Amino acid sequence: MSTLSGKIKPFRLSVKIALLLAVLIFSVSALFMAIYIRQNKRAQERALAQESVRTMRSLAASVSAVLENADSCSKLILSDGQAQRQMESGSLFGNLAEQSSMVNHIYSMLQLYPSVSSVWLIDHEGQRLRIGAGSGELSSETGYQKSLERLRRPYGEPELIIGNTEEGSGVSLVRSYTSLTSFTSLGLLGVDLDPAAMHR
């Protein structure tokens, strides 16, 4: 009997040691797995953050290029002799033959700027002439009208104006159309940005 109990005690001891080793191995494995998952999650978050920064920089560069193109287009039309003569006449619709020639000339200039959908001119009588494939008139909201009135001064910096159109929101780069001879404001010049170009 004593021999049997003597054999049971080492057996129980070996089972306890085996269980203890199993618990220890499981705990160490769980700890390593938790550390691995945490490090992997941090690495993924770091990679996502870097990708987000790269995407934001790319978008900023794209928008900047679109705005520079719109500004160049605006300056080109501002310095155009036909457009200057038509605006200095005081009415965009006073001489239809001159107007037609100017429209064709400006339309050919627009082919150089794929990020510009259309341009428009407003004379001192408040008449608006749109050239190109515009997406509808910008609405005459109070804030928009105030921005236009503020821009009716020579040498003013161009402003980005966001307004509503028949097809959604539109973005225009607007500046005073300044006479190159009298250096007074002859009206306004707006360059409408192509919405698709802002998302390229």
XYZ file of N, CA and C in Angstrom:
600
model
N 0.827 -1.193 0.000
C 0.000 0.000 0.000
C 0.863 1.246 0.000
N 1.897 1.201 0.842
C 2.806 2.358 0.911
C 3.566 2.519 -0.386
N 3.823 1.400 -1.075
C 4.514 1.469 -2.364
C 3.655 2.168 -3.396
N 2.322 1.880 -3.382
C 1.399 2.482 -4.333
C 1.267 3.983 -4.100
N 1.144 4.380 -2.841
C 1.030 5.818 -2.541
C 2.327 6.543 -2.868
N 3.429 5.827 -2.729
C 4.714 6.435 -3.086
C 4.825 6.685 -4.578
N 4.199 5.830 -5.379
C 4.229 6.015 -6.832
C 3.272 7.127 -7.271
N 2.153 7.297 -6.551
C 1.133 8.305 -6.924
C 1.677 9.715 -6.719
N 2.438 9.913 -5.642
C 2.957 11.257 -5.334
C 3.866 11.788 -6.444
N 4.855 11.009 -6.945
C 5.657 11.537 -8.054
C 4.832 11.765 -9.317
N 3.781 10.898 -9.528
C 2.945 11.077 -10.706
C 2.202 12.405 -10.633
N 1.618 12.703 -9.442
C 0.907 13.966 -9.258
C 1.843 15.149 -9.416
N 3.055 15.000 -8.915
C 4.049 16.060 -9.023
C 4.408 16.314 -10.489
N 4.597 15.236 -11.266
C 4.940 15.402 -12.680
C 3.776 16.021 -13.463
N 2.518 15.686 -13.088
C 1.346 16.294 -13.744
C 1.296 17.782 -13.425
N 1.557 18.124 -12.173
C 1.548 19.544 -11.777
C 2.628 20.321 -12.531
N 3.818 19.716 -12.647
C 4.919 20.377 -13.373
C 4.561 20.538 -14.847
N 3.944 19.498 -15.429
C 3.541 19.573 -16.841
C 2.490 20.655 -17.045
N 1.506 20.727 -16.132
C 0.476 21.773 -16.211
C 1.086 23.157 -16.049
N 2.013 23.268 -15.096
C 2.677 24.544 -14.864
C 3.467 24.973 -16.103
N 4.175 24.010 -16.718
C 4.919 24.308 -17.944
C 3.976 24.695 -19.077
N 2.830 24.019 -19.193
C 1.852 24.332 -20.241
C 1.300 25.738 -20.061
N 0.979 26.079 -18.783
C 0.474 27.435 -18.493
C 1.532 28.467 -18.801
N 2.787 28.182 -18.444
C 3.888 29.107 -18.694
C 4.102 29.306 -20.204
N 4.106 28.192 -20.945
C 4.289 28.273 -22.404
C 3.136 29.057 -23.036
N 1.886 28.782 -22.581
C 0.721 29.491 -23.114
C 0.808 30.991 -22.807
N 1.212 31.333 -21.579
C 1.315 32.748 -21.179
C 2.371 33.480 -21.998
N 3.546 32.832 -22.160
C 4.620 33.455 -22.943
C 4.189 33.621 -24.396
N 3.514 32.573 -24.949
C 3.034 32.652 -26.334
C 2.011 33.773 -26.496
N 1.084 33.872 -25.523
C 0.063 34.924 -25.572
C 0.706 36.302 -25.486
N 1.735 36.438 -24.631
C 2.438 37.720 -24.485
C 3.141 38.089 -25.788
N 3.841 37.125 -26.376
C 4.515 37.395 -27.655
C 3.512 37.737 -28.762
N 2.369 37.015 -28.769
C 1.344 37.289 -29.772
C 0.775 38.695 -29.600
N 0.537 39.104 -28.337
C 0.010 40.451 -28.074
C 1.006 41.525 -28.522
N 2.301 41.283 -28.217
C 3.340 42.243 -28.623
C 3.418 42.315 -30.152
N 3.341 41.149 -30.817
C 3.413 41.114 -32.283
C 2.231 41.859 -32.912
N 1.017 41.590 -32.384
C -0.183 42.258 -32.915
C -0.094 43.758 -32.718
N 0.394 44.162 -31.533
C 0.515 45.600 -31.249
C 1.529 46.260 -32.187
N 2.674 45.618 -32.368
C 3.706 46.179 -33.250
C 3.224 46.213 -34.707
N 2.529 45.151 -35.104
C 1.992 45.099 -36.464
C 0.963 46.202 -36.696
N 0.107 46.428 -35.687
C -0.908 47.489 -35.787
C -0.239 48.856 -35.894
N 0.797 49.075 -35.088
C 1.530 50.351 -35.151
C 2.174 50.548 -36.517
N 2.761 49.464 -37.050
C 3.395 49.556 -38.373
C 2.361 49.887 -39.443
N 1.170 49.275 -39.358
C 0.109 49.565 -40.323
C -0.369 51.007 -40.196
N -0.530 51.478 -38.958
C -0.965 52.863 -38.747
C 0.071 53.843 -39.287
N 1.363 53.510 -39.074
C 2.439 54.362 -39.586
C 2.414 54.412 -41.108
N 2.224 53.222 -41.721
C 2.179 53.152 -43.193
C 0.979 53.920 -43.742
N -0.187 53.790 -43.063
C -1.382 54.521 -43.494
C -1.191 56.024 -43.352
N -0.557 56.445 -42.255
C -0.311 57.877 -42.043
C 0.613 58.437 -43.126
N 1.668 57.670 -43.449
C 2.597 58.120 -44.499
C 1.906 58.191 -45.852
N 1.046 57.219 -46.140
C 0.304 57.222 -47.405
C -0.661 58.405 -47.459
N -1.299 58.698 -46.308
C -2.214 59.845 -46.245
C -1.471 61.148 -46.500
N -0.279 61.280 -45.922
C 0.527 62.485 -46.123
C 0.924 62.614 -47.590
N 1.348 61.487 -48.199
C 1.714 61.512 -49.622
C 0.519 61.904 -50.487
N -0.663 61.354 -50.158
C -1.879 61.680 -50.914
C -2.227 63.157 -50.774
N -2.131 63.677 -49.545
C -2.443 65.092 -49.313
C -1.472 66.002 -50.061
N -0.198 65.643 -50.068
C 0.790 66.449 -50.799
C 0.518 66.409 -52.303
N 0.148 65.235 -52.794
C -0.160 65.096 -54.215
C -1.377 65.927 -54.591
N -2.419 65.883 -53.743
C -3.622 66.683 -53.992
C -3.321 68.175 -53.943
N -2.504 68.582 -52.958
C -2.147 70.000 -52.838
C -1.385 70.474 -54.068
N -0.467 69.636 -54.557
C 0.298 69.992 -55.757
C -0.617 70.079 -56.973
N -1.587 69.156 -57.066
C -2.525 69.153 -58.186
C -3.406 70.392 -58.171
N -3.943 70.733 -57.000
C -4.790 71.930 -56.879
C -3.981 73.183 -57.167
N -2.752 73.225 -56.667
C -1.880 74.371 -56.919
C -1.618 74.555 -58.408
N -1.389 73.439 -59.116
C -1.150 73.512 -60.565
C -2.391 74.008 -61.296
N -3.572 73.548 -60.870
C -4.829 73.989 -61.491
C -5.022 75.488 -61.284
N -4.739 75.962 -60.069
C -4.904 77.397 -59.776
C -3.898 78.247 -60.551
N -2.670 77.748 -60.685
C -1.665 78.481 -61.471
C -2.080 78.573 -62.939
N -2.638 77.474 -63.472
C -3.129 77.492 -64.850
C -4.267 78.495 -65.017
N -5.188 78.515 -64.048
C -6.314 79.453 -64.113
C -5.815 80.889 -64.056
N -4.817 81.156 -63.212
C -4.253 82.504 -63.101
C -3.555 82.905 -64.404
N -2.817 81.974 -65.009
C -2.144 82.255 -66.286
C -3.154 82.556 -67.385
N -4.229 81.752 -67.430
C -5.282 81.963 -68.414
C -5.921 83.338 -68.224
N -6.179 83.686 -66.967
C -6.775 84.982 -66.645
C -5.886 86.134 -67.104
N -4.582 86.028 -66.852
C -3.640 87.091 -67.246
C -3.527 87.191 -68.769
N -3.587 86.051 -69.448
C -3.498 86.050 -70.903
C -4.687 86.785 -71.520
N -5.883 86.527 -70.983
C -7.085 87.195 -71.495
C -7.062 88.679 -71.127
N -6.543 88.974 -69.939
C -6.450 90.374 -69.499
C -5.554 91.189 -70.418
N -4.513 90.570 -70.938
C -3.570 91.289 -71.799
C -3.930 91.208 -73.284
N -5.017 90.494 -73.619
C -5.395 90.333 -75.023
C -5.962 91.637 -75.595
N -5.463 92.050 -76.753
C -5.866 93.319 -77.365
C -7.332 93.366 -77.740
N -7.868 92.288 -78.320
C -9.274 92.268 -78.721
C -10.195 92.385 -77.511
N -9.874 91.628 -76.458
C -10.700 91.698 -75.242
C -10.599 93.086 -74.616
N -9.403 93.677 -74.612
C -9.237 95.032 -74.067
C -10.107 96.031 -74.824
N -10.089 95.963 -76.158
C -10.891 96.898 -76.962
C -12.381 96.731 -76.687
N -12.823 95.480 -76.601
C -14.247 95.224 -76.363
C -14.672 95.722 -74.987
N -13.834 95.498 -73.970
C -14.173 95.952 -72.615
C -14.101 97.480 -72.526
N -13.130 98.096 -73.221
C -13.010 99.557 -73.186
C -14.179 100.244 -73.897
N -14.855 99.519 -74.787
C -16.018 100.104 -75.467
C -17.168 100.324 -74.492
N -17.118 99.661 -73.325
C -18.150 99.839 -72.304
C -19.274 98.839 -72.374
N -19.421 98.140 -73.510
C -20.495 97.154 -73.650
C -19.982 95.944 -74.412
N -20.163 94.784 -73.821
C -19.740 93.547 -74.468
C -20.604 93.218 -75.681
N -21.801 93.791 -75.740
C -22.735 93.464 -76.811
C -22.971 94.652 -77.744
N -22.103 95.681 -77.667
C -22.266 96.867 -78.503
C -21.937 96.603 -79.967
N -20.862 95.859 -80.215
C -20.443 95.561 -81.584
C -20.343 94.039 -81.710
N -21.374 93.446 -82.349
C -21.453 91.981 -82.390
C -20.357 91.351 -83.242
N -19.888 92.063 -84.281
C -18.804 91.519 -85.106
C -17.520 91.443 -84.301
N -17.210 92.518 -83.553
C -16.021 92.528 -82.676
C -16.167 91.477 -81.580
N -17.377 91.366 -81.048
C -17.619 90.382 -79.989
C -17.381 88.966 -80.500
N -17.875 88.663 -81.696
C -17.699 87.327 -82.275
C -16.225 87.012 -82.493
N -15.463 87.994 -82.969
C -14.028 87.807 -83.182
C -13.313 87.554 -81.858
N -13.704 88.330 -80.831
C -13.089 88.174 -79.512
C -13.416 86.799 -78.923
N -14.662 86.377 -79.063
C -15.083 85.084 -78.514
C -14.281 83.951 -79.153
N -14.139 83.993 -80.478
C -13.366 82.955 -81.173
C -11.904 82.958 -80.729
N -11.362 84.168 -80.551
C -9.970 84.298 -80.137
C -9.762 83.735 -78.724
N -10.661 84.097 -77.812
C -10.549 83.605 -76.428
C -10.786 82.100 -76.382
N -11.736 81.615 -77.176
C -12.008 80.176 -77.195
C -10.767 79.391 -77.637
N -10.035 79.939 -78.621
C -8.811 79.253 -79.065
C -7.750 79.272 -77.958
N -7.727 80.332 -77.144
C -6.783 80.390 -76.016
C -7.127 79.348 -74.960
N -8.425 79.089 -74.787
C -8.852 78.122 -73.765
C -8.352 76.708 -74.053
N -8.047 76.418 -75.296
C -7.566 75.088 -75.649
C -6.210 74.797 -74.999
N -5.511 75.850 -74.595
C -4.212 75.679 -73.930
C -4.358 75.288 -72.463
N -5.576 75.438 -71.919
C -5.791 75.233 -70.482
C -6.910 74.211 -70.254
N -6.577 72.928 -70.245
C -7.620 71.900 -70.062
C -8.285 71.931 -68.685
N -7.643 72.567 -67.713
C -8.247 72.628 -66.377
C -9.267 73.762 -66.243
N -9.416 74.568 -67.315
C -10.385 75.669 -67.307
C -11.575 75.256 -68.162
N -12.774 75.317 -67.592
C -13.970 74.922 -68.349
C -14.532 76.091 -69.146
N -14.457 77.300 -68.601
C -14.972 78.467 -69.317
C -14.437 79.743 -68.666
N -14.598 80.844 -69.377
C -14.284 82.168 -68.820
C -15.501 83.054 -69.045
N -15.615 84.085 -68.250
C -16.690 85.036 -68.445
C -16.215 86.445 -68.135
N -16.844 87.381 -68.808
C -16.539 88.800 -68.646
C -17.814 89.520 -68.232
N -17.688 90.483 -67.340
C -18.809 91.343 -66.979
C -18.376 92.778 -67.245
N -19.160 93.501 -68.069
C -18.803 94.893 -68.365
C -19.419 95.826 -67.319
N -19.213 97.142 -67.495
C -19.721 98.109 -66.515
C -21.239 98.185 -66.496
N -21.893 97.723 -67.547
C -23.350 97.709 -67.571
C -23.907 96.467 -66.875
N -23.019 95.596 -66.402
C -23.458 94.380 -65.716
C -23.788 93.240 -66.661
N -23.470 93.397 -67.939
C -23.735 92.342 -68.917
C -22.636 91.277 -68.817
N -23.058 90.021 -68.830
C -22.102 88.920 -68.708
C -22.024 88.146 -70.013
N -20.797 87.870 -70.426
C -20.554 87.052 -71.619
C -19.710 85.863 -71.204
N -20.243 84.653 -71.425
C -19.528 83.420 -71.055
C -18.987 82.770 -72.316
N -17.740 82.299 -72.226
C -17.082 81.645 -73.360
C -16.559 80.298 -72.884
N -16.909 79.234 -73.586
C -16.447 77.901 -73.212
C -17.590 77.029 -72.749
N -17.223 75.870 -72.255
C -18.225 74.879 -71.822
C -18.509 75.042 -70.350
N -19.123 76.145 -69.970
C -19.432 76.413 -68.562
C -20.512 75.489 -68.050
N -20.561 75.361 -66.729
C -21.550 74.457 -66.126
C -22.701 75.241 -65.513
N -23.110 76.328 -66.137
C -24.237 77.095 -65.615
C -23.775 78.357 -64.917
N -24.687 79.296 -64.814
C -24.362 80.574 -64.177
C -24.192 80.385 -62.676
N -23.228 81.098 -62.117
C -23.125 81.119 -60.663
C -24.301 81.911 -60.114
N -24.859 81.451 -59.025
C -26.046 82.100 -58.477
C -25.699 83.470 -57.909
N -26.715 84.319 -57.843
C -26.484 85.675 -57.335
C -26.793 85.722 -55.844
N -26.011 84.957 -55.066
C -26.157 84.997 -53.615
C -25.492 86.266 -53.094
N -25.911 86.702 -51.906
C -25.410 87.957 -51.353
C -23.902 87.942 -51.206
N -23.349 86.880 -50.633
C -21.895 86.806 -50.438
C -21.150 86.839 -51.747
N -21.696 86.183 -52.739
C -21.066 86.148 -54.063
C -21.083 87.545 -54.682
N -22.226 88.226 -54.598
C -22.337 89.573 -55.160
C -21.387 90.547 -54.455
N -21.247 90.402 -53.135
C -20.319 91.277 -52.391
C -18.892 91.049 -52.856
N -18.536 89.780 -53.094
C -17.184 89.479 -53.576
C -16.949 90.127 -54.932
N -17.943 90.076 -55.808
C -17.797 90.672 -57.134
C -17.643 92.185 -57.033
N -18.435 92.815 -56.170
C -18.335 94.268 -56.023
C -16.967 94.662 -55.464
N -16.457 93.876 -54.525
C -15.155 94.182 -53.935
C -14.040 94.068 -54.976
N -14.243 93.180 -55.946
C -13.214 92.977 -56.968
C -13.243 94.036 -58.066
N -14.241 94.897 -58.085
C -14.319 95.908 -59.130
C -13.362 97.061 -58.820
N -12.103 96.731 -58.667
C -11.081 97.756 -58.469
C -9.815 97.299 -59.177
N -9.100 98.215 -59.771
C -7.888 97.814 -60.497
C -6.803 97.323 -59.550
N -5.922 96.489 -60.064
C -4.751 95.971 -59.357
C -5.089 95.047 -58.200
N -6.361 94.708 -58.039
C -6.722 93.799 -56.954
C -6.235 92.393 -57.248
N -5.865 91.697 -56.200
C -5.459 90.292 -56.358
C -6.685 89.464 -56.738
N -6.502 88.448 -57.558
C -7.650 87.594 -57.897
C -8.133 86.844 -56.665
N -9.402 86.491 -56.678
C -9.982 85.747 -55.560
C -10.678 84.501 -56.075
N -10.644 83.464 -55.252
C -11.405 82.249 -55.557
C -12.800 82.438 -54.984
N -13.794 82.251 -55.820
C -15.171 82.385 -55.369
C -15.875 81.056 -55.609
N -16.516 80.566 -54.559
C -17.272 79.321 -54.658
C -18.747 79.684 -54.624
N -19.461 79.277 -55.642
C -20.894 79.574 -55.725
C -21.651 78.362 -56.196
N -22.958 78.485 -56.240
C -23.801 77.390 -56.707
C -24.134 77.571 -58.181
N -24.132 76.459 -58.900
C -24.534 76.478 -60.293
C -25.739 75.565 -60.452
N -26.254 75.491 -61.662
C -27.395 74.619 -61.926
C -27.022 73.156 -61.690
N -25.734 72.826 -61.800
C -25.302 71.429 -61.680
C -24.523 71.151 -60.404
N -24.580 72.045 -59.441
C -23.839 71.845 -58.190
C -23.023 73.074 -57.844
N -21.907 72.855 -57.139
C -21.066 73.993 -56.754
C -20.009 74.232 -57.823
N -19.628 75.497 -57.977
C -18.617 75.862 -58.953
C -17.547 76.725 -58.317
N -16.341 76.669 -58.872
C -15.226 77.465 -58.363
C -14.715 78.343 -59.498
N -14.601 79.634 -59.216
C -14.102 80.584 -60.218
C -12.974 81.412 -59.631
N -11.978 81.685 -60.469
C -10.926 82.641 -60.119
C -11.342 83.968 -60.758
N -11.624 84.970 -59.922
C -12.184 86.232 -60.409
C -11.233 87.378 -60.097
N -11.066 88.271 -61.066
C -10.233 89.455 -60.869
C -10.865 90.630 -61.599
N -10.429 91.827 -61.229
C -10.868 93.026 -61.937
C -10.242 93.034 -63.324
N -11.050 93.407 -64.321
C -10.502 93.532 -65.686
C -10.010 94.968 -65.819
N -8.690 95.124 -65.722
C -8.080 96.453 -65.697
C -7.645 96.892 -67.088
N -7.938 98.148 -67.416
C -7.493 98.707 -68.688
C -5.977 98.858 -68.675
N -5.330 98.470 -69.769
C -3.873 98.589 -69.859
C -3.441 99.996 -70.286
N -4.407 100.853 -70.614
C -4.069 102.237 -70.997
C -4.445 103.224 -69.903
N -5.673 103.133 -69.386
C -6.101 104.089 -68.341
C -5.908 103.542 -66.935
N -5.616 102.241 -66.830
C -5.393 101.571 -65.538
C -6.585 101.708 -64.591
N -7.787 101.700 -65.167
C -9.017 101.693 -64.376
C -9.705 100.346 -64.585
N -10.629 100.028 -63.702
C -11.349 98.770 -63.829
C -12.432 98.897 -64.894
N -12.411 97.980 -65.848
C -13.412 97.972 -66.918
C -14.533 96.970 -66.628
N -14.395 96.206 -65.593
C -15.381 95.177 -65.252
C -14.700 94.023 -64.555
N -15.196 92.838 -64.791
C -14.667 91.651 -64.121
C -14.358 90.545 -65.117
N -13.373 89.755 -64.763
C -12.990 88.582 -65.549
C -13.005 87.370 -64.623
N -13.736 86.344 -65.012
C -13.803 85.122 -64.216
C -13.341 83.918 -65.013
N -12.605 83.053 -64.370
C -12.141 81.799 -64.983
C -12.745 80.658 -64.178
N -13.612 79.887 -64.820
C -14.261 78.756 -64.139
C -13.374 77.520 -64.216
N -13.140 76.899 -63.074
C -12.308 75.703 -63.022
C -13.130 74.463 -63.328
N -12.525 73.561 -64.059
C -13.180 72.292 -64.371
C -13.156 71.428 -63.100
N -14.330 71.050 -62.546
C -14.348 70.252 -61.300
C -13.546 68.965 -61.402
N -13.533 68.342 -62.595
C -12.795 67.074 -62.768
C -11.303 67.296 -62.599
N -10.804 68.483 -62.988
C -9.368 68.766 -62.889
C -8.930 68.871 -61.428
N -9.847 69.241 -60.533
C -9.498 69.383 -59.126
C -9.309 68.020 -58.463
N -9.813 66.950 -59.093
C -9.743 65.621 -58.471
C -8.757 64.698 -59.152
N -7.976 65.205 -60.100
C -7.016 64.362 -60.817
C -5.806 64.104 -59.955
